[in-house]
Tab-separated table of C-alpha atoms and ligand atoms in Angstrom:
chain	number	residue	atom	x	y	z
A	1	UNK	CA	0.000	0.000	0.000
A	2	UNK	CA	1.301	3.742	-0.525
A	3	UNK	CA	0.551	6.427	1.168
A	4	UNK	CA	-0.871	9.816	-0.948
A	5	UNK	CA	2.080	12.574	-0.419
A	6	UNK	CA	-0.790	14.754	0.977
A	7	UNK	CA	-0.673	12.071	3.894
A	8	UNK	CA	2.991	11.786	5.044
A	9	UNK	CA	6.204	13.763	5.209
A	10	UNK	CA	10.145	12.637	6.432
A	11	UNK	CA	11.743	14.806	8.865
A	12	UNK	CA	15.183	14.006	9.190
A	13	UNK	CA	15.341	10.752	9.437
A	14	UNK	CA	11.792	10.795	11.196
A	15	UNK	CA	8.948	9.293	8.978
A	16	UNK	CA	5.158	10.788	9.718
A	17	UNK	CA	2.228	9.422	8.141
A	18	UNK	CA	-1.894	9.898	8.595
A	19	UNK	CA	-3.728	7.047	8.771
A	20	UNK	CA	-7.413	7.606	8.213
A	21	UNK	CA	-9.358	5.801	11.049
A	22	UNK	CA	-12.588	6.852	9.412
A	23	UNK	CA	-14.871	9.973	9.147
A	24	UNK	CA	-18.098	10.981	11.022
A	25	UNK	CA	-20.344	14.178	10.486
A	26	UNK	CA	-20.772	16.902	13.116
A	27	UNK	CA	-22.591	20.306	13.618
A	28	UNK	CA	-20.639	22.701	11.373
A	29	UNK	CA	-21.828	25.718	14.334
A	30	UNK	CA	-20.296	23.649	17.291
A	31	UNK	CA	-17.270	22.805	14.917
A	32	UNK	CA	-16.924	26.732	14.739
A	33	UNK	CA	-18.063	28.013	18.202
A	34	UNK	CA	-18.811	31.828	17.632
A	35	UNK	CA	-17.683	31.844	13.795
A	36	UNK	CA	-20.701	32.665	11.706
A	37	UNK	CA	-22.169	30.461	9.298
A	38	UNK	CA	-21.570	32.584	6.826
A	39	UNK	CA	-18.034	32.308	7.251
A	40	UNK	CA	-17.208	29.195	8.066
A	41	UNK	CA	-19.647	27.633	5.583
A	42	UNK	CA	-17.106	28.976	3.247
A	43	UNK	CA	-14.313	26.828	4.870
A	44	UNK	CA	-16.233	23.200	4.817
A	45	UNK	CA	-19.612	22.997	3.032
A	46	UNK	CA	-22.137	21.456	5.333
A	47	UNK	CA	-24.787	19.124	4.277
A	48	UNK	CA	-28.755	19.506	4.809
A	49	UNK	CA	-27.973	19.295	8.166
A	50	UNK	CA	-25.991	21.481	9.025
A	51	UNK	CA	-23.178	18.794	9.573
A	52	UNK	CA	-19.667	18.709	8.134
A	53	UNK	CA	-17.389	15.534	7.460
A	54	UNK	CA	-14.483	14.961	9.404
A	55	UNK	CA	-11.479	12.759	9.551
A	56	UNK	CA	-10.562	10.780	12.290
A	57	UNK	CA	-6.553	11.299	11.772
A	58	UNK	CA	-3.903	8.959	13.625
A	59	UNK	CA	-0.719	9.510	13.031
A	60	UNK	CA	1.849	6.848	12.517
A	61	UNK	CA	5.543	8.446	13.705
A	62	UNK	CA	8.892	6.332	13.040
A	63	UNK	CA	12.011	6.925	14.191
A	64	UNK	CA	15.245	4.623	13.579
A	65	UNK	CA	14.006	2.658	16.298
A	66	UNK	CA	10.745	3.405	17.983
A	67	UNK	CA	7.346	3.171	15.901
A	68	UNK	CA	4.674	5.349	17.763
A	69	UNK	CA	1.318	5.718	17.157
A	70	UNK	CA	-0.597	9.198	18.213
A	71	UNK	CA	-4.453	8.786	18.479
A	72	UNK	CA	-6.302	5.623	17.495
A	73	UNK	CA	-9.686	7.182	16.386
A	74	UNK	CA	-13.374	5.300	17.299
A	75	UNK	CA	-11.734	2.227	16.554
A	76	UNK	CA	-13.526	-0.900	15.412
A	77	UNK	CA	-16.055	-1.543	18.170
A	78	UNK	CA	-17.403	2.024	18.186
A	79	UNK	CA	-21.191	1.567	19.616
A	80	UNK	CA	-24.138	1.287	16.903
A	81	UNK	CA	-25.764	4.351	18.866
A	82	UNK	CA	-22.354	6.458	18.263
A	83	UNK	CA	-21.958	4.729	14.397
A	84	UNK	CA	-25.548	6.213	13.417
A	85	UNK	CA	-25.314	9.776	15.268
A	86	UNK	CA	-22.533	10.525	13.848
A	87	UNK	CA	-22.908	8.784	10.445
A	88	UNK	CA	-19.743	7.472	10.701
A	89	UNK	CA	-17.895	5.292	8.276
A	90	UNK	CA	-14.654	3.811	7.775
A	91	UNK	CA	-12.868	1.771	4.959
A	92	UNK	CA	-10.587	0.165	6.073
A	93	UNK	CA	-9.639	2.124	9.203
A	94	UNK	CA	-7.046	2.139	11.316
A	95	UNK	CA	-5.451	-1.360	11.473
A	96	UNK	CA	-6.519	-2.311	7.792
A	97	UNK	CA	-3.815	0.149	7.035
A	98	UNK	CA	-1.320	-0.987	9.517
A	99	UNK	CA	-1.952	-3.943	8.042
A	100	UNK	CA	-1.406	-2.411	4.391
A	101	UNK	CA	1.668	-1.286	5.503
A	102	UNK	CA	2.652	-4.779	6.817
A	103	UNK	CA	2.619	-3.742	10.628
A	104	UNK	CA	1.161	-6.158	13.174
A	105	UNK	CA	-0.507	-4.088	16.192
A	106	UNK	CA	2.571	-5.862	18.123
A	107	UNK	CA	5.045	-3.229	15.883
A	108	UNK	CA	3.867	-0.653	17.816
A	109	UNK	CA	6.188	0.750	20.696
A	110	UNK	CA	4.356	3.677	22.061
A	111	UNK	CA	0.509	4.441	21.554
A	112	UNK	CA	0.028	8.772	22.772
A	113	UNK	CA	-3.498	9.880	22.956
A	114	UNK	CA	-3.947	13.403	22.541
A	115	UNK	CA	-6.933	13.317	25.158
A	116	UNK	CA	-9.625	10.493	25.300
A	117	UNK	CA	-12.729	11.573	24.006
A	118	UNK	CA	-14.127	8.644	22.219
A	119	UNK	CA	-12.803	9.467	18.399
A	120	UNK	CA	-9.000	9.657	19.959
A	121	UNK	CA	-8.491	6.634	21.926
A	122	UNK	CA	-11.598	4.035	20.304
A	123	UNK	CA	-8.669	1.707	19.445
A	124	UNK	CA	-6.296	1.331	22.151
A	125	UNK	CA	-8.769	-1.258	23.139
A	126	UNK	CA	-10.859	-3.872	21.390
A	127	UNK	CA	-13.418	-6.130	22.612
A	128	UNK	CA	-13.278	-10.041	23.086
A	129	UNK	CA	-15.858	-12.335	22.942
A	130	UNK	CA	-16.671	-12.043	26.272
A	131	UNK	CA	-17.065	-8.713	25.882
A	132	UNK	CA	-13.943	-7.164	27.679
A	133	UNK	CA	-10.977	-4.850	26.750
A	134	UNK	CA	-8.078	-5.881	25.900
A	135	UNK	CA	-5.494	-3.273	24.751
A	136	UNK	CA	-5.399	-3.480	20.756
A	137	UNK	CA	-1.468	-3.123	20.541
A	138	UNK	CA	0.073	-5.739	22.826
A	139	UNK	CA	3.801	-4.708	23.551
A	140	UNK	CA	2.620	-0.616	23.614
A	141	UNK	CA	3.128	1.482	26.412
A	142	UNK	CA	-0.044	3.482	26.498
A	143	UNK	CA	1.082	7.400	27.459
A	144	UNK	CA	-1.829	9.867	28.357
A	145	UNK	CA	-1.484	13.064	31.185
A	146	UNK	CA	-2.832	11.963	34.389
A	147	UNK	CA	-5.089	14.786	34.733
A	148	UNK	CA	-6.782	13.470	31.491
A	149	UNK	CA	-7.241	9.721	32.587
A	150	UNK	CA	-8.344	11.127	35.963
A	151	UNK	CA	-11.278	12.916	34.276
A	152	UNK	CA	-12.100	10.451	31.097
A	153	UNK	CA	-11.859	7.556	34.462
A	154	UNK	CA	-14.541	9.648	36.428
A	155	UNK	CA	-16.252	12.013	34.291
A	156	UNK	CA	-18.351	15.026	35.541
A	157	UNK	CA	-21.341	15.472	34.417
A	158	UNK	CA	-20.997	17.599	31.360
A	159	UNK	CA	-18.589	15.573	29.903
A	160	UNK	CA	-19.754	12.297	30.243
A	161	UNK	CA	-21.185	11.988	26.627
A	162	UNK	CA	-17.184	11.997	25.583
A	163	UNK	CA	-15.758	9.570	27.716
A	164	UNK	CA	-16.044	5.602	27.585
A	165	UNK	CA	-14.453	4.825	30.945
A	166	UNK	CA	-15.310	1.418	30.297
A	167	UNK	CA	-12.906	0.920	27.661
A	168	UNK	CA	-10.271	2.738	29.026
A	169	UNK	CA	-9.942	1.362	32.070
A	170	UNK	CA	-8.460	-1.817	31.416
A	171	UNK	CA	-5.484	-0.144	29.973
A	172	UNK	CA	-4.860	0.974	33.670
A	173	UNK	CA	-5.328	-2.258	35.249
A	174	UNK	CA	-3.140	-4.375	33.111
A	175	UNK	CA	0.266	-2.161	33.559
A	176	UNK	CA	0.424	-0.516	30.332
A	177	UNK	CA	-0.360	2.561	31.062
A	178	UNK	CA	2.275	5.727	31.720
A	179	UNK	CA	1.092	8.823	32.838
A	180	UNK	CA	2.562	11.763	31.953
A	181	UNK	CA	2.743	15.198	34.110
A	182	UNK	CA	3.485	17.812	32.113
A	183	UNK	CA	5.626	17.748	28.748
A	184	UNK	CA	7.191	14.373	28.019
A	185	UNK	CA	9.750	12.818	25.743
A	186	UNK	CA	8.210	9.839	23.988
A	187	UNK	CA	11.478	8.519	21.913
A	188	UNK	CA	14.325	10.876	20.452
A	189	UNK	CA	13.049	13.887	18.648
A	190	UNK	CA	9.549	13.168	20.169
A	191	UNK	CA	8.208	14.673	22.715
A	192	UNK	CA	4.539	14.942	24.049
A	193	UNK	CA	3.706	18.765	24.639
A	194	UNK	CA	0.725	20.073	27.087
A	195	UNK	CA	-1.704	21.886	24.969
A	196	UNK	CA	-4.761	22.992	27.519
A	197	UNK	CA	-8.175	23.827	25.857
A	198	UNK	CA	-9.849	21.538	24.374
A	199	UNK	CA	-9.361	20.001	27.762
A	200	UNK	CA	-7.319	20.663	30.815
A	201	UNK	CA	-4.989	18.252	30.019
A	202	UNK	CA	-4.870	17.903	26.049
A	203	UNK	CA	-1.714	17.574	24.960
A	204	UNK	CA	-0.054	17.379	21.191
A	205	UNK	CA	3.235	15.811	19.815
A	206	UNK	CA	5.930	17.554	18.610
A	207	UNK	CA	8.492	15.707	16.390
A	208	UNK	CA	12.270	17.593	15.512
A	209	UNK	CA	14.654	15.525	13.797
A	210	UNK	CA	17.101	16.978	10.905
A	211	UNK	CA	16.627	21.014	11.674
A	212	UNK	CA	13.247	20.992	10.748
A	213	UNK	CA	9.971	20.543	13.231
A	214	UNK	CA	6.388	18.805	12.949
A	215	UNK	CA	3.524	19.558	15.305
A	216	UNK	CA	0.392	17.731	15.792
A	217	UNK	CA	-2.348	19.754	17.144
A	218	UNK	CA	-4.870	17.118	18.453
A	219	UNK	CA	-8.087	19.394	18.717
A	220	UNK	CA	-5.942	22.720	19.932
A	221	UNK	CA	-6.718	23.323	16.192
A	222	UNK	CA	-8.888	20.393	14.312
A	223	UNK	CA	-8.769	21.124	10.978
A	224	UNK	CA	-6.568	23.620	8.106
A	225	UNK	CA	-10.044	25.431	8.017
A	226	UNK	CA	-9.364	26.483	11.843
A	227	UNK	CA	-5.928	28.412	11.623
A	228	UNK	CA	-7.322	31.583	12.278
A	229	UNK	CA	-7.205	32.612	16.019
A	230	UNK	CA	-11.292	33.133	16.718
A	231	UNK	CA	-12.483	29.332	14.509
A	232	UNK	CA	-12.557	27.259	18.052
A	233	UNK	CA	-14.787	24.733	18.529
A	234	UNK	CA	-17.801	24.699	21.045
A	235	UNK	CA	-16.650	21.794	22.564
A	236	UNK	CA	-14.100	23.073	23.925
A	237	UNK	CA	-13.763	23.565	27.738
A	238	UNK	CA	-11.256	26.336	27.823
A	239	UNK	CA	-11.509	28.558	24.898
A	240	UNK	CA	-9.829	30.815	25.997
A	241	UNK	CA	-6.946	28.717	27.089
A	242	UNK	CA	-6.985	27.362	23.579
A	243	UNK	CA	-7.013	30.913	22.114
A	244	UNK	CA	-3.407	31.884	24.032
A	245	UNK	CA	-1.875	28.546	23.350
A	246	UNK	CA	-3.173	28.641	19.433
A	247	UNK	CA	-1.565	32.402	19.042
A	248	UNK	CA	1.747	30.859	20.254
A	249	UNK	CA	1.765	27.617	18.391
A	250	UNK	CA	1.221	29.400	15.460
A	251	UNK	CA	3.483	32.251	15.524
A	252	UNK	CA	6.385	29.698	16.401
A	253	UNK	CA	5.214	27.725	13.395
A	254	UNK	CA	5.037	30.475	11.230
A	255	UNK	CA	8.572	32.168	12.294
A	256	UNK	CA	10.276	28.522	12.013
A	257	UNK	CA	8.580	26.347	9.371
A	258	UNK	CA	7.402	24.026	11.069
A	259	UNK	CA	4.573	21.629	9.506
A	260	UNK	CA	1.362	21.261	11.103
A	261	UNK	CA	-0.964	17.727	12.044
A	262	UNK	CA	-4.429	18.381	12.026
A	263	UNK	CA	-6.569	15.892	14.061
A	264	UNK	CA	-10.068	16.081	11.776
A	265	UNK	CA	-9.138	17.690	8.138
A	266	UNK	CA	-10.086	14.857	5.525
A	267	UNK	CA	-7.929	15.948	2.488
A	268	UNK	CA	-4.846	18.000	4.278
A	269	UNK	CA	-3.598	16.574	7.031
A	270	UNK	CA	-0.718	18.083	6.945
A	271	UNK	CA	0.844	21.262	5.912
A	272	UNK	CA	2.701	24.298	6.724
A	273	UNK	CA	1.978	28.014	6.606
A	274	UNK	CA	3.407	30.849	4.624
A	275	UNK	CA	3.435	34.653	5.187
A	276	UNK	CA	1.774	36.661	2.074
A	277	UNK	CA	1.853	39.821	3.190
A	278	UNK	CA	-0.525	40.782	5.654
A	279	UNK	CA	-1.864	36.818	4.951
A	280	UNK	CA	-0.924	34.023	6.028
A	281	UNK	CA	-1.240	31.273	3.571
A	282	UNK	CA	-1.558	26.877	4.330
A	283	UNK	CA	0.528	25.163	1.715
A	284	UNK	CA	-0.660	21.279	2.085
A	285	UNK	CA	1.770	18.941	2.266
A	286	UNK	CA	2.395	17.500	-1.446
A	287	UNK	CA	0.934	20.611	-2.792
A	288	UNK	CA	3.943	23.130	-2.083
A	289	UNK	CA	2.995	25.572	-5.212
A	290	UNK	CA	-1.138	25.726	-4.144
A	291	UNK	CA	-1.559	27.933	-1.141
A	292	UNK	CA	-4.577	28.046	0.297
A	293	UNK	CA	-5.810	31.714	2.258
A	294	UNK	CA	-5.709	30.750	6.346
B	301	ZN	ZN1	-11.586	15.320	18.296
């Protein structure tokens, strides 16, 4: 199997791909918080209901000698209730394209969840027969920030519609689990960086390898279509958290080239932005002479 160039990029000798877990459809307001319609329905066209499509992006990171994995989307026993709300649909997912690329779920070293709302960590566990959880990647360490297992392990109120504590928990009893406090380094040139927002304890990756830099937002910023400062999504529990740490991301990003991972954008996962003038310009990865107006 190959992967598109819009899906992957090498830096240094650090290979990043997107593999497509699957996409679902959501609210194109609550996907823009206080953006107007009539802006953002500029961005991503919604359908007669409002909704837009989305990607559920993991990211596959190697290095000479670690193979990590960052987010595992719904994974493949997402609930039929979950499957129909949010008209979701995958082909082939996640591990069909592990398996494309000849991986085994027991090739992967380190599995880093960005937080674990249900279309980030779905498959870091699967179910058996029996109907329990096993972790999906058998020789993984499992890294999450402990403030974010505390809350997706007892959810308040508000937020229980995003957690599955169910499926999580497992991971926690069977030793496979590392929680992180703060920023963490995950293998060389990998490091997991706090990102508060989206939740108190969201985090992204950040990859440097070769002089250059690669950043995956998790939901800090879901899609190309939400570079600009004010598109943050409703769900969010800390806007204005996310605001602050969005400004900085991006100006570092800007200043040092440094290309982007977008948790939800379908066709560019990936890509880096450009200064036109008073502009600022995404160039897609595998598209470097199509700009597209942030
Ligand atoms: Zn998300």
């Amino acid at each position: 199997m190959k992967i598109p160039p819009s899906d992957r990029v090498t830096i240094g000798d650090i290979e990043v791909a997107r593999l497509l877990d699957g996409t679902l459809r959501v609210d194109g307001g609550a996907m823009f918080g206080v953006v107007p319609r009539t802006l953002w329905a500029k961005r991503a066209v919604p359908d007669n209901e409002n909704r837009i499509t989305l990607a559920l992006n993991c990211f596959l990171i190697r290095t000479p000698d670690t193979t990590l994995l960052v987010d595992t989307g719904v994974g493949p026993d997402i609930d039929r209730r979950y499957a129909d709300f949010y008209s979701f649909e995958r082909n082939p997912g996640l591990f069909g394209l592990l398996a494309g690329l000849g991986l085994e779920p027991a090739d992967i070293d380190i599995v880093v969840n960005s937080h674990l709302h249900f279309d980030h960590c779905g498959g870091n566990t699967l179910r058996t027969a029996e109907g329990k959880w096993n972790p999906a990647f058998p020789k993984a360490r499992f890294i999450v920030q402990r403030g974010e297992w505390e809350q997706a392990l007892h959810p308040v109120e508000r937020d229980k519609p995003s957690y599955l504590p169910a499926r999580l928990k497992p991971l926690g009893e069977s030793g496979v689990l590392a929680l992180a406090d703060g920023d963490t380094p995950l293998a060389p040139g990998v490091e997991a960086v706090l990102i508060p927002g989206h939740t108190a304890f969201h985090q992204g990756v950040k990859v440097v390898s070769g002089g250059r830099t690669l950043f995956y937002l998790g939901d800090a910023v879901p899609t190309a279509a939400h570079l600009e400062l004010p598109y943050i999504m409703s769900y969010d529990l800390y806007p204005v958290e996310t605001y602050n740490n969005k400004k900085a991301i991006l100006e570092r990003a800007e200043a040092e080239g440094w290309i982007l991972a977008f948790s939800h954008d379908l066709r560019h996962p990936l890509g880096s932005l450009r200064r036109a003038g008073p502009r600022l310009e995404f160039v897609p990865a595998g598209e470097a002479s199509a700009p597209k107006k942030v």
